[in-house]
Structures are given as C-alpha cells and as structure tokens.
Amino acid sequence: MGRRVILKMTLPEPPPPSLRLRIDRQALISNWQTMDALSGSASAGAAVKADGYGLGIDNVMPALLQAGARQFFVAHWGEVPGVLAHAPAHSIAVLHGVRNAQEAAYARATGVLPVINSAEQARVWLDAGGGACHLMVDSGINRLGIAPAQLGVEEVSRLEIDTLLSHLASADEDSELNARQLARFQEASSMIEARSLSLANSAGIALGPDYHFDLTRPGLALYGGIPRRELADSIRQVAHIEAAVLQTRDLEPGETVGYNAIWQARKPTRVATISLGYADGILRSWGDRGALQHDGRNLPIIGRVSMDMIIVDCTNSPLKEGDFCSLSYDLPKASKTAQLSQYELLTLLGSRFDRTVSTD
Ligand SMILES: *Cc1c(COP(=O)(O)O)cnc(C)c1O
C-alpha cells in the first residue's frame, strides 16, 4: 500500500448552502422517549442505519443518547465508525452480520457485535474466534436471518448469543402475519439461549405488549415517521426543509417552464426557481402534486423537477430572490404527495443540505 499524502488545504470554508435541513432535537428526544415508554417493560434501542435515516449520524446520536438510548443498530460495517464516535462498541449491532473473515476480524478488533444471520455466518464468526454476538431468526419476512429449522445446527449451539432478534414484515398493517411471526419467534426463543429477546420495530411497538419482549428497535418513528395510526398523536416531526429562491420571473400566457415544457402558463404567472432538486432527494414524483410554502402561502410546484432546481408558481406571493421557502416534510402527508414511503423520504435527503440541529 502506498503512502497517502494529505495536502493541507488553504481554502476558506464554503459559504452556507442554499438548502437547509433542520433537525428538531427536542422532537427527536421526545420521539425516542415516546417509543421507549410505549415499549412498556422493554427498553427501546435505536436504528441509526443509513446515516441516521438520512439526517446525519453526528446529528442524531447525541440526542438519542441524551434521550436514553443505549443500543444502536446499523446495517453495514462501514457505518460503525460513525456510531463508535458516540457510543461504546458493545452497544452497537451490525444487522448484515459477518459475511467473511475480514468483517469478522473487524468486528473482533472493534468489539462491535455482529448479528449472525445464517449457519454460514455462524461458522465465519466462530472461525474468527467468536465471542458475543446477536442472532437473527427469520420468522416469516424471508429476507435476512437463519431459518427456524436451522436453529439446532451445531454452529449455532456454539454461539455466545446476547440478543435473539427477529423482524416483522407487516407490522404497519393489521395482518395475520404479525401473530404468526410472533408465534414463530416465541418458539425460536424456547430453542435458543439468549440474554435478551427483540422483535419489534417502530410499527411493532404499536402492536402491543406481546410484541415487546426485552428490547425494541424503533427507527422510523424516532425521525418523525408514523407507520401506524396509533402513533399519530405522539410522534413529532423532526426534519424540516428550507431552500432559497434563486430567481423569479414573469411569464406571459403560453410560455412554458422547465425541461420538456410540460407546464404552460394559461394566464400571466410569476414563477420562482428554488434551489432544491432530485439530486437532493426531492424526486420528480413531487412535481405532480407538491407545493412549497412561504409566509403561510402555498406555492405549487410546476413543470419537471430538475437535478438542482424546482420551479414554483408564486403569482400570489411577494416572494423574492434570496428568500427561503419551506417544503413541508410532515412524513405521512409528504408520503402521499410524493408517492414515496416515509423511509424513502428520509433516506433520500442528499449531501448538499446544510444539516443543523436546532438547539433547545
Ligand atoms: C431498520 C430496522 C429496524 C427499524 O425499523 P423501523 O421500521 O424504521 O422502526 C428494526 N429492525 C431491523 C432488523 C431493521 O432492519
């Protein structure tokens, strides 16, 4: 491996970006405490994968720790350093487990616990020397986790299991699958010796005490998502978006805006170009029905969303260059408007946002 030479840069700090993502710290704290309280005698952990559901790991970890979270879930080993900067290794679990010797060696070197998902992963872990780990049993999502029929294999019996986990496929619906998965998980838990049991994600917590066991794993609801109606009154919006007006112009009837000229003015119209585009995670699906807001007025999105810009109709607004507009990111509503899941709305948010955590 060659030595890497880091050049000392003398560039000044770039000016503040024209798009902002404000993270409401109090709302995040309140949401974790709500999910922890709803977890009854179980304690809530926190899913912080995908850079804290798109909000930035360094932005969400301090608030989650202050709220009381002590168990953190990521998907990839590459996400570990970001969490380790805030929390001890034994409090972090990597959901994808150990796929090979390098991952197992990294787990052992850091002290972070893998979630073992198969007999093969168990073997990889044991071959690397093993140690404390978690075990995911697939109770019916058929995605990731060891099949119940495999729980008796020799490799699994040699694991030092901290938490036995399973994951619900349809907790956000009133599906029969929930009870079936619960029964399979209970059966699995009678076959495995584990220090603790964990089944419920955000929606699963709202299914009631039968689903709570020892540890719950909320993600979405912490960040303002509402996967079940029962949570609607207690979960607060965390992410707030604003973007600057780059330019305004007046259109004559018949003129069109944006790529492919899909929107045409029927009457004299004032339009504004906003610094927000699909590269920031505001996908083209917002174009059909979405709107931005300024000073209490709705500014309908018109024409195609482009990579870096969105055009709005601001005929009825005194909006001017340099002003900031907001894009309502009430997740259940935004999900209907943009035809994207609440999870997608969060994790799509791009790197160009100036992410700030509102101080209390
Ligand atoms: C992402 C994830 C969670 C969190 O789910 P939410 O629906 O966001 O609350 C919990 N457990 C596992 C295994 C996950 O992958």
JSON list of C-alpha atoms in Angstrom, two decimals, residues 14-21 242-244 275 324 351-356:
[
{"chain": "A", "resi": 14, "resn": "PRO", "atom": "CA", "xyz": [-17.60, 27.40, 1.72]},
{"chain": "A", "resi": 15, "resn": "PRO", "atom": "CA", "xyz": [-20.49, 29.82, 2.33]},
{"chain": "A", "resi": 16, "resn": "PRO", "atom": "CA", "xyz": [-23.70, 28.37, 3.82]},
{"chain": "A", "resi": 17, "resn": "PRO", "atom": "CA", "xyz": [-25.62, 26.22, 1.32]},
{"chain": "A", "resi": 18, "resn": "SER", "atom": "CA", "xyz": [-28.87, 27.39, -0.27]},
{"chain": "A", "resi": 19, "resn": "LEU", "atom": "CA", "xyz": [-30.76, 24.42, 1.14]},
{"chain": "A", "resi": 20, "resn": "ARG", "atom": "CA", "xyz": [-31.24, 23.60, 4.79]},
{"chain": "A", "resi": 21, "resn": "LEU", "atom": "CA", "xyz": [-32.30, 20.57, 6.74]},
{"chain": "A", "resi": 242, "resn": "GLU", "atom": "CA", "xyz": [-35.95, 25.05, 3.51]},
{"chain": "A", "resi": 243, "resn": "ALA", "atom": "CA", "xyz": [-34.44, 26.16, 0.20]},
{"chain": "A", "resi": 244, "resn": "ALA", "atom": "CA", "xyz": [-33.52, 29.50, -1.32]},
{"chain": "A", "resi": 275, "resn": "SER", "atom": "CA", "xyz": [-32.52, 25.55, -5.05]},
{"chain": "A", "resi": 324, "resn": "PHE", "atom": "CA", "xyz": [-36.14, 30.84, 1.73]},
{"chain": "A", "resi": 351, "resn": "SER", "atom": "CA", "xyz": [-25.49, 15.59, 1.00]},
{"chain": "A", "resi": 352, "resn": "ARG", "atom": "CA", "xyz": [-25.94, 19.17, -0.17]},
{"chain": "A", "resi": 353, "resn": "PHE", "atom": "CA", "xyz": [-28.30, 20.09, 2.67]},
{"chain": "A", "resi": 354, "resn": "ASP", "atom": "CA", "xyz": [-26.88, 22.18, 5.44]},
{"chain": "A", "resi": 355, "resn": "ARG", "atom": "CA", "xyz": [-27.91, 19.89, 8.28]},
{"chain": "A", "resi": 356, "resn": "THR", "atom": "CA", "xyz": [-28.27, 21.69, 11.57]}
]
